[in-house]
Short mmCIF file of C-alpha atoms and ligand atoms in Angstrom, two decimals:
data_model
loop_
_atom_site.label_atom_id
_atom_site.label_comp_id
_atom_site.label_asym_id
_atom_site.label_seq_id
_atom_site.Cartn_x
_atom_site.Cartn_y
_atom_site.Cartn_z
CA UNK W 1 -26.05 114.78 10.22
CA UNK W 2 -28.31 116.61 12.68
CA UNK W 3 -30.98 114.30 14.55
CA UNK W 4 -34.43 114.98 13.37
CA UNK W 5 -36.52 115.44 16.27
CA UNK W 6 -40.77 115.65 15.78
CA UNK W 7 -42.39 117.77 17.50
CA UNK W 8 -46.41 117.60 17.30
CA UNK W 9 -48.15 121.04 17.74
CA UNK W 10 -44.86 122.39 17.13
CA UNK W 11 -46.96 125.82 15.57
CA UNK W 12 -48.05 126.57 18.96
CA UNK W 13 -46.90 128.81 21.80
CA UNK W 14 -44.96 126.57 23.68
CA UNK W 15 -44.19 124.21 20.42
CA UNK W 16 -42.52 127.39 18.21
CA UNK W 17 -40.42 128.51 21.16
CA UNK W 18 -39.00 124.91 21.75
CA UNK W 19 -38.31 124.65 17.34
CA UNK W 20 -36.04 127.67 17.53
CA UNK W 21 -34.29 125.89 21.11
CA UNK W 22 -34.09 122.89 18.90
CA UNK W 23 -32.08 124.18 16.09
CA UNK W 24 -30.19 126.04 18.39
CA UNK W 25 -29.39 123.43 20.03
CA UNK W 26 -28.19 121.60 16.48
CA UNK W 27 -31.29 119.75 16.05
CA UNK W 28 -34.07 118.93 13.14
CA UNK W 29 -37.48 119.98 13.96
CA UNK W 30 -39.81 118.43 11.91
CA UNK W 31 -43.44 119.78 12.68
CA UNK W 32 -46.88 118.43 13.15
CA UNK W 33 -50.02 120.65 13.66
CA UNK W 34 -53.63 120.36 13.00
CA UNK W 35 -53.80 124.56 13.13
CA UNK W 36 -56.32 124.61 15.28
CA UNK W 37 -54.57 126.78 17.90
CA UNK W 38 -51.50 127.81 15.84
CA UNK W 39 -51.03 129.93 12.72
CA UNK W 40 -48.29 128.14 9.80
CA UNK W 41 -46.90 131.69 10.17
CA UNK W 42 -45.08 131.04 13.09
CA UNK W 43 -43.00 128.65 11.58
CA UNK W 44 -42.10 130.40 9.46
CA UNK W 45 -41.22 133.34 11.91
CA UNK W 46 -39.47 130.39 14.40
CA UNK W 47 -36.87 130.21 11.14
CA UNK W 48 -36.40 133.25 10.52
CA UNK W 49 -35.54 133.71 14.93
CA UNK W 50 -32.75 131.15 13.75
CA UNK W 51 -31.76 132.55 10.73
CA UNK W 52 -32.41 129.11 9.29
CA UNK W 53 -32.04 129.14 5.43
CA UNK W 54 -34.58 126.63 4.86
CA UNK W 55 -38.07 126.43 6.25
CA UNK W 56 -38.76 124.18 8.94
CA UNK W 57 -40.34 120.69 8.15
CA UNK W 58 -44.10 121.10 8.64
CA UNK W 59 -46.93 118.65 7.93
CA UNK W 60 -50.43 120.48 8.66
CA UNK W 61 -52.06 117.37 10.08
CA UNK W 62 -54.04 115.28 13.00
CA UNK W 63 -51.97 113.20 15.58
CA UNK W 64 -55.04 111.32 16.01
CA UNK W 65 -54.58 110.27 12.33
CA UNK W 66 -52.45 107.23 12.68
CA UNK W 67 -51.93 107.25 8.66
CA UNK W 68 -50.40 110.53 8.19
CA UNK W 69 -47.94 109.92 11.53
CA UNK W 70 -47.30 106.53 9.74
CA UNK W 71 -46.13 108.43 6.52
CA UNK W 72 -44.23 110.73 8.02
CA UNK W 73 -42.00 107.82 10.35
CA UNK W 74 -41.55 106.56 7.33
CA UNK W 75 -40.20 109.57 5.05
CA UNK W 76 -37.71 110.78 7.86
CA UNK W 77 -35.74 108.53 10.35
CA UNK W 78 -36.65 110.28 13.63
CA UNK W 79 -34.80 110.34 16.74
CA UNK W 80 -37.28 111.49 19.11
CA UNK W 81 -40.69 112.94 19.87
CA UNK W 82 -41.68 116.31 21.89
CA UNK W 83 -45.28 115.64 21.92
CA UNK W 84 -47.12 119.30 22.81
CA UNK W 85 -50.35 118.94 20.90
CA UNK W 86 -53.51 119.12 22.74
CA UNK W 87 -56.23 121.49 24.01
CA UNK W 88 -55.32 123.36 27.14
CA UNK W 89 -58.27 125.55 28.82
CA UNK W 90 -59.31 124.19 31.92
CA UNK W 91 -62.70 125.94 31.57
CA UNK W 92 -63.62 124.61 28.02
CA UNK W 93 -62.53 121.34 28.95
CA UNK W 94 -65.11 121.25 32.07
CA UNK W 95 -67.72 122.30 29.37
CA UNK W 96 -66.53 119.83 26.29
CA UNK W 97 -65.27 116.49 28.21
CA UNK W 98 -65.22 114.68 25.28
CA UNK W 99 -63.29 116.69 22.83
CA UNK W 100 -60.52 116.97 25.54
CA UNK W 101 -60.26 113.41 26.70
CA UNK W 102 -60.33 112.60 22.49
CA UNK W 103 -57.75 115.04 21.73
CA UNK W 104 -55.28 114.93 24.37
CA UNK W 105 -55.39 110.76 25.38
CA UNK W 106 -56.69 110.00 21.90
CA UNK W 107 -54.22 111.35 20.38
CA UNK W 108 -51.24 111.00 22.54
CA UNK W 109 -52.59 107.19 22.42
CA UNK W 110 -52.37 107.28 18.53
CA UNK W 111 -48.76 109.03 18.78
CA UNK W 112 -47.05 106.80 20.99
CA UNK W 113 -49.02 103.82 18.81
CA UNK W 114 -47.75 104.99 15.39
CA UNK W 115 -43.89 105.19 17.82
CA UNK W 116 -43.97 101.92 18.62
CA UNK W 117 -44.81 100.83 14.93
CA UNK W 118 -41.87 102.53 13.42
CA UNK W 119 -39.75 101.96 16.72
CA UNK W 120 -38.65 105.35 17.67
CA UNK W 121 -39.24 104.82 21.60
CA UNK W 122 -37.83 108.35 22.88
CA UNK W 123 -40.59 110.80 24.01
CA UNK W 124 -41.41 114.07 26.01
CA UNK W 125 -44.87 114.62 26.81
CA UNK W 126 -45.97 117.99 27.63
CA UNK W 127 -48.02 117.08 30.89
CA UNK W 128 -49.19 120.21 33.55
CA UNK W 129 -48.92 121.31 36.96
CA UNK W 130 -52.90 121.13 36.84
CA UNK W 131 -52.59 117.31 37.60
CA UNK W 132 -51.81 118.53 41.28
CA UNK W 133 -55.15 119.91 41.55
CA UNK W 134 -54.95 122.13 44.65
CA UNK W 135 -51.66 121.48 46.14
CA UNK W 136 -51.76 121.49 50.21
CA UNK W 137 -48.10 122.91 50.85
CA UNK W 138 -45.55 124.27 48.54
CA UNK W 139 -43.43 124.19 46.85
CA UNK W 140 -45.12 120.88 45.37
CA UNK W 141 -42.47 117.82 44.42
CA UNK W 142 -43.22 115.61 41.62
CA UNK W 143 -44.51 112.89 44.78
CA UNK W 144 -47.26 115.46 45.76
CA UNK W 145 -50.81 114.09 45.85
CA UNK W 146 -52.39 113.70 41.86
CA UNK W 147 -55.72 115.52 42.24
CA UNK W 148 -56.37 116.61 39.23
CA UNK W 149 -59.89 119.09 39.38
CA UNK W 150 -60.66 118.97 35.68
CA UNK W 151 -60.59 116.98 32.64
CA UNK W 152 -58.18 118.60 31.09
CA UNK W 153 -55.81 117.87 34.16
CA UNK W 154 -57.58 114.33 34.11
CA UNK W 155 -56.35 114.13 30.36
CA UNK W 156 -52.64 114.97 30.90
CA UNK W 157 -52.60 112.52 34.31
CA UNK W 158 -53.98 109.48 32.33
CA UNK W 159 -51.17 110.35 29.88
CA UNK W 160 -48.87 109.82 31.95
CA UNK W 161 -50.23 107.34 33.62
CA UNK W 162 -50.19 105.53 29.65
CA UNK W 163 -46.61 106.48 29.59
CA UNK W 164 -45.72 104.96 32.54
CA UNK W 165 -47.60 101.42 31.85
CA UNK W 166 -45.99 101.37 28.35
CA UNK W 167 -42.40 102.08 29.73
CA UNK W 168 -42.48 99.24 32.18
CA UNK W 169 -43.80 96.91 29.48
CA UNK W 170 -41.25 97.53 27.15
CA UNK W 171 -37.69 98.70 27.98
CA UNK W 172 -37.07 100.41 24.49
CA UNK W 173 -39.20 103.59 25.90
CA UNK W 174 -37.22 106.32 27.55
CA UNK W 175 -39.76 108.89 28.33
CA UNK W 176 -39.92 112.53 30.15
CA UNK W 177 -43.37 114.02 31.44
CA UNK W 178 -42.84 117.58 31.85
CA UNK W 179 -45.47 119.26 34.53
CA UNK W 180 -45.02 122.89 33.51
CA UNK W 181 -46.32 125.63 36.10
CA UNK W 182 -47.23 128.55 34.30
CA UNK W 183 -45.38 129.00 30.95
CA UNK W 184 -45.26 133.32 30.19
CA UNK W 185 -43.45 135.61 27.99
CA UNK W 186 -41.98 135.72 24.39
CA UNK W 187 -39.21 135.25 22.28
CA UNK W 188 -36.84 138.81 22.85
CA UNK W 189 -37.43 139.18 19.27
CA UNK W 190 -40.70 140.26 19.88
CA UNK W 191 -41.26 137.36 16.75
CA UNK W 192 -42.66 134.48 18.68
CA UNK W 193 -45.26 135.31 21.50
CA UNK W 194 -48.28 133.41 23.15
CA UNK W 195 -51.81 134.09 20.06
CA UNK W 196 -54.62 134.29 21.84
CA UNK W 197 -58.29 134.77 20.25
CA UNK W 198 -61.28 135.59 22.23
CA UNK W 199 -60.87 136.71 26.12
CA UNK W 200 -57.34 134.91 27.17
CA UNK W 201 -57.21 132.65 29.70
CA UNK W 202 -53.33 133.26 31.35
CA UNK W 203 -52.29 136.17 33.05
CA UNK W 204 -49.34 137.72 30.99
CA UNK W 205 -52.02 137.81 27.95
CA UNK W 206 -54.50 139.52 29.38
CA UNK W 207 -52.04 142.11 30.82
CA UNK W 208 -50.86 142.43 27.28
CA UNK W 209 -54.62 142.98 26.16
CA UNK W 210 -55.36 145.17 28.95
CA UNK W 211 -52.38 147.61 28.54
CA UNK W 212 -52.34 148.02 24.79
CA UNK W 213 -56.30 149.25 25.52
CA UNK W 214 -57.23 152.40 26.99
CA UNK W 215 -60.82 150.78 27.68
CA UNK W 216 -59.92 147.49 29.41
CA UNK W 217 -59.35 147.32 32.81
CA UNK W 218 -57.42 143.55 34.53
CA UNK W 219 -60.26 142.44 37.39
CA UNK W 220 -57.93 140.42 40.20
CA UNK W 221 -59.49 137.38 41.50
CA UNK W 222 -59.37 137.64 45.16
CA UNK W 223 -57.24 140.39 47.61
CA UNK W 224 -58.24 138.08 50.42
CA UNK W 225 -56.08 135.18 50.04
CA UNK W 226 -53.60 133.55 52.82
CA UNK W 227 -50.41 135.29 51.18
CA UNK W 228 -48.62 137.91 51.59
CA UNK W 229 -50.17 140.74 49.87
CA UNK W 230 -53.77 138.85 49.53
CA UNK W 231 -53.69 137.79 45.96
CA UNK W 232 -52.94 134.31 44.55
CA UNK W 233 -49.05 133.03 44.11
CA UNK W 234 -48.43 131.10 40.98
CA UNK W 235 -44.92 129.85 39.55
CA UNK W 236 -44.25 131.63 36.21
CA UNK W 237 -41.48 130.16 34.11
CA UNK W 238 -40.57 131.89 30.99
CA UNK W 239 -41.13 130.22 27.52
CA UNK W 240 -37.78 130.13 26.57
CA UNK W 241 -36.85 128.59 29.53
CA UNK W 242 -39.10 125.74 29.45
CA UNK W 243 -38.10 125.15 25.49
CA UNK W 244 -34.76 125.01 26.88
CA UNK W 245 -35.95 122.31 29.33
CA UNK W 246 -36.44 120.30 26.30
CA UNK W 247 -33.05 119.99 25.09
CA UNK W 248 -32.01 119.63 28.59
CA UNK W 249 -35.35 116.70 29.33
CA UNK W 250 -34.01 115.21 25.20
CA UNK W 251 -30.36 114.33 26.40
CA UNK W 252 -31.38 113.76 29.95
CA UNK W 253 -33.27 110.62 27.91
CA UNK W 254 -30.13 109.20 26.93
CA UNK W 255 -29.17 108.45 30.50
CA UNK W 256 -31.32 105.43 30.27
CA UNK W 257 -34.79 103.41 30.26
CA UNK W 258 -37.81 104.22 31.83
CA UNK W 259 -40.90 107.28 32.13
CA UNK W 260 -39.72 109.71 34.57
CA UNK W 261 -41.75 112.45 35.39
CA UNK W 262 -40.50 116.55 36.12
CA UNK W 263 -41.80 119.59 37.33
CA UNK W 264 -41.04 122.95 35.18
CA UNK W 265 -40.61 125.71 37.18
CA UNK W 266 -38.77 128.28 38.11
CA UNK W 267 -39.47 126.92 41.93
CA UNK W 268 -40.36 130.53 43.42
CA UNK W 269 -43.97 132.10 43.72
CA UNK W 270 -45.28 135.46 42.02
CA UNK W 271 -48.45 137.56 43.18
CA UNK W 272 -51.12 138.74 41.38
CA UNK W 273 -49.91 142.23 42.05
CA UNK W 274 -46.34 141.30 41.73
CA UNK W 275 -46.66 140.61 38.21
CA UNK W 276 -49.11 143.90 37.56
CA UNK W 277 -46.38 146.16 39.10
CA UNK W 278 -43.58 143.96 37.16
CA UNK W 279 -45.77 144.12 33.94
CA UNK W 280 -46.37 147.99 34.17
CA UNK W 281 -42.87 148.36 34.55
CA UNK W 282 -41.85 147.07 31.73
CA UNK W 283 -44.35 148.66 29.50
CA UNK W 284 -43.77 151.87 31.07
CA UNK W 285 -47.19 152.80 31.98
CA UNK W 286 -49.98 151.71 34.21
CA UNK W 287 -51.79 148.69 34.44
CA UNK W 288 -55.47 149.36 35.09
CA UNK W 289 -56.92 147.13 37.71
CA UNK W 290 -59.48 146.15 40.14
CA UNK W 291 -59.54 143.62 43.21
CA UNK W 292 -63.04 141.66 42.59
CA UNK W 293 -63.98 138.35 43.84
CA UNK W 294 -62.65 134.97 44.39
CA UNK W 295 -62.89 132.82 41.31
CA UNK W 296 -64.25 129.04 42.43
CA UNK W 297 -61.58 126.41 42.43
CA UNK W 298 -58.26 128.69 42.69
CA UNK W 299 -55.95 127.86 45.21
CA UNK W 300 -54.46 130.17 47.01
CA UNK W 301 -50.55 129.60 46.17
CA UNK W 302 -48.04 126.93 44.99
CA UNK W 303 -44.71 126.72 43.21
CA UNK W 304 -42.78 123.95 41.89
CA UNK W 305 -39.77 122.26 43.40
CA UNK W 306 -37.62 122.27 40.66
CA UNK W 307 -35.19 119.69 42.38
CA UNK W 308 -35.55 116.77 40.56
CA UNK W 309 -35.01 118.37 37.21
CA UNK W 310 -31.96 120.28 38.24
CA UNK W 311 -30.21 117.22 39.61
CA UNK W 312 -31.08 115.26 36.52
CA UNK W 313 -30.29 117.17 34.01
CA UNK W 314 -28.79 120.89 35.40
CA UNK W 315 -31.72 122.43 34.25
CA UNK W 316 -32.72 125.62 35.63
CA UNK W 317 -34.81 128.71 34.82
CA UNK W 318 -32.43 131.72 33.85
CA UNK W 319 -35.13 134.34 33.46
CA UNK W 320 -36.63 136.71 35.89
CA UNK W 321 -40.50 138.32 35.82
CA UNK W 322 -38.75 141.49 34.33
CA UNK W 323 -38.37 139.31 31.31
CA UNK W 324 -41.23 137.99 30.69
CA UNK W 325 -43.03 141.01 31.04
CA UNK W 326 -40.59 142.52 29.01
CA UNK W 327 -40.90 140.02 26.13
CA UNK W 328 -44.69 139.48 26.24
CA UNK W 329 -44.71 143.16 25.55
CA UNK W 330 -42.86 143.01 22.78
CA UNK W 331 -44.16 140.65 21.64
CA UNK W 332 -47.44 142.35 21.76
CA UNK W 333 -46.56 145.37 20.47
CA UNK W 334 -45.14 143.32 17.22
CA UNK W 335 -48.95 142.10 17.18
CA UNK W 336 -50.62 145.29 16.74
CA UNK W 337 -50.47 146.36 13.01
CA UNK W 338 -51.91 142.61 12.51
CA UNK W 339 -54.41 143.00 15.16
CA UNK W 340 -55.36 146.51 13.80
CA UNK W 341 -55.93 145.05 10.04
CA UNK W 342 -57.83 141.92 11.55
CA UNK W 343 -60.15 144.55 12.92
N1 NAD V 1 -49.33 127.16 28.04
C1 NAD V 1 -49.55 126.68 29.25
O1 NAD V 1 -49.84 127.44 30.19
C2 NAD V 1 -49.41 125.19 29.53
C3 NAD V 1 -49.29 124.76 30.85
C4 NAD V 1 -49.17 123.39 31.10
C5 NAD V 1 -49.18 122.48 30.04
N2 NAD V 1 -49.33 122.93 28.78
C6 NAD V 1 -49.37 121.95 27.69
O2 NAD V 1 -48.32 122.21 26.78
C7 NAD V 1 -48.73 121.89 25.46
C8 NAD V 1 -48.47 123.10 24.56
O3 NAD V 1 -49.17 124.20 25.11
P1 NAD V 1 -49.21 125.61 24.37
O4 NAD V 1 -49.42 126.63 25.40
O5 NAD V 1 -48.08 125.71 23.42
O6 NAD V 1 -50.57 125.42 23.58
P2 NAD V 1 -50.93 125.83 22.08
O7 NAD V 1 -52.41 125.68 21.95
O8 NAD V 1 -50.33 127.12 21.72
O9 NAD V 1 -50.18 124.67 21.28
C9 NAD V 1 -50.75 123.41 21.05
C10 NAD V 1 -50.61 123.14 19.57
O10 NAD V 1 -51.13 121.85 19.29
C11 NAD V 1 -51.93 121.93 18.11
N3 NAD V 1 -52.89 120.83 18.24
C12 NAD V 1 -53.89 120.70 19.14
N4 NAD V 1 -54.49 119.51 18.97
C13 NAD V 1 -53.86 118.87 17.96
C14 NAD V 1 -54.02 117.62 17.34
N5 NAD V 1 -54.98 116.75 17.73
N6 NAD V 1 -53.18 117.27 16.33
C15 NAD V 1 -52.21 118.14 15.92
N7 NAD V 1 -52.01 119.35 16.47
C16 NAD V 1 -52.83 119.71 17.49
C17 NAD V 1 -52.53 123.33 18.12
O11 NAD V 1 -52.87 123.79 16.84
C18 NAD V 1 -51.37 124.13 18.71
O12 NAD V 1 -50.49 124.60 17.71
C19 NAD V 1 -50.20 121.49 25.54
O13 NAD V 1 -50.28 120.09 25.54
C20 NAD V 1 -50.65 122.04 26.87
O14 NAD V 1 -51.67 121.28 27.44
C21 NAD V 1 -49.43 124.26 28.49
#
């Protein structure tokens, strides 16, 4: 008997990656997605990564709909929750308040009430480096100053905040909050990547977009910065690596009671430029670009300290920047027939 393990917005990019890190890792994934960020397809595609012979357990559905969770505590004796969905742009969140704070604290709220009716009490919350804000020094511990500048940072910081009040009123909870930096790359399959409609809003995308198009050129934002070669410093962890945080965050939950909160990193920082000349690399051709302006409200630099989480549970990040470039790539190669057709 495997232990069946839901995982809500289990479709999307970070969601499909942790399914296949699941099973791997001799657990049940049972999904829940409302679609609205995801395509069923990649399901379908995380099974066939594991050569599963059956399809993976998928309801198309609302966590905000308390009835449907409800239903499906009640068909399958879960063990645990790895709760990913939510909406994640910064920039439409500053625009649509409302839908964020409703989807992400709505329906984490909803999740965690639907938990405590059918008394599973073990959860990881997907929560964001964003609810730093602008961190002053680097690399930022999990005790840095909560600043959050948006409401979609607001969102994942009242979360935890939620999941922190509800573990100290009740000892059955045994909760993670993992504050991922900046989540890149593919599965090396080239079957599970990062979908992204419209103009994307992470790097590694748009470097995909830009180098499968002769027309498209990447504008950098900002060659003035404080760092070393004038362009901002992020922390990029690949996807892989932060689904295997999961597994390592799930049994790490079996140590004992209480919300705990971790940064998901790979605890070193990568330019702007870094990841253009790493990118190019492994594509094996040039990556157009352009230094413009500063964009408002970027910091400068900031990587994680990945302490905490390594003591804890041994976790650390495996893969380099060669590998995420690498698997983005092929990842968006895989995508271009599809993209072509869509056209
Ligand atoms: N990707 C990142 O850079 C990043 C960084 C920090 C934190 N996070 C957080 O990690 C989580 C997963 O991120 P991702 O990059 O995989 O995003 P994603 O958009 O690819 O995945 C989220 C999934 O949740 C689903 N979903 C959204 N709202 C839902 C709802 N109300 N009910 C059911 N399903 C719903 C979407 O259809 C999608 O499949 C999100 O909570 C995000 O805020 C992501």
């Amino acid at each position: 008997m495997t232990l069946n393990i839901l995982v809500t917005g289990g479709a999307g990019f970070i969601g499909s990656h942790t399914c296949v890190a699941l099973v791997e890792a001799g657990f049940t994934p049972l999904v829940v997605d409302n679609l609205c960020n995801a395509d069923a397809d990649a399901l379908v595609r995380a099974a066939e990564v594991t050569r599963s012979r059956q399809p993976l357990v998928f309801w198309r559905g609302d966590v905000r709909d308390g009835a449907l969770l409800d239903r499906i505590f009640a068909t399958y004796p879960v063990h645990a929750v790895v709760h990913f969905a939510g909406l994640k742009s910064v920039g439409e969140s500053v625009a649509q308040p409302i839908g964020y704070y409703d989807c992400n604290v709505q329906g984490s709220l909803s999740l965690v009430s639907a938990m405590q009716r059918a008394g599973v009490h073990r959860l990881i919350f997907s929560s964001s480096a964003t609810v730093y804000g602008q961190p002053e020094r680097s690399p930022v511990c999990e005790t840095a100053a909560l600043q959050p500048c948006s409401p979609y940072g607001q969102s994942k910081l009242f979360v935890e905040r939620l999941l922190t009040d509800l573990a100290h009123a009740d000892a059955r909870w045994r909760i993670a909050s993992l504050r991922y930096f900046n989540p890149a790359g593919a599965h090396p399959s080239g079957l599970l990547g990062e979908r992204t409609s419209g103009t994307p809003n992470n790097l590694v995308p748009v470097l995909c977009k830009v180098a499968s198009s002769a027309s498209e050129k990447l504008t950098v934002h900002g060659g003035d910065y404080p760092t070393p070669d004038g362009t901002c410093v992020r922390d990029y962890v690949h996807v892989m690596d932060v689904a295997e945080g999961h597994i390592a965050a799930l049994r790490h939950l079996e140590a004992g009671a209480g919300a705990s909160t971790f940064n998901l990193g790979v605890g070193r920082g990568t330019s702007v430029l870094e990841l253009v000349r790493a990118f190019a690399s492994a594509c094996g051709m040039e990556v157009r670009h352009a230094i413009g302006p500063r964009r408002a409200g970027d910091a400068a630099a900031y990587w994680a300290d990945v302490e905490r989480m390594r003591t804890a549970t041994g976790w650390i990040a495996r893969r380099t920047i060669a590998d995420i470039c690498g698997d983005a790539w092929r990842w968006q190669q895989s995508q271009q027939p599809a993209l072509a057709a869509a056209a």
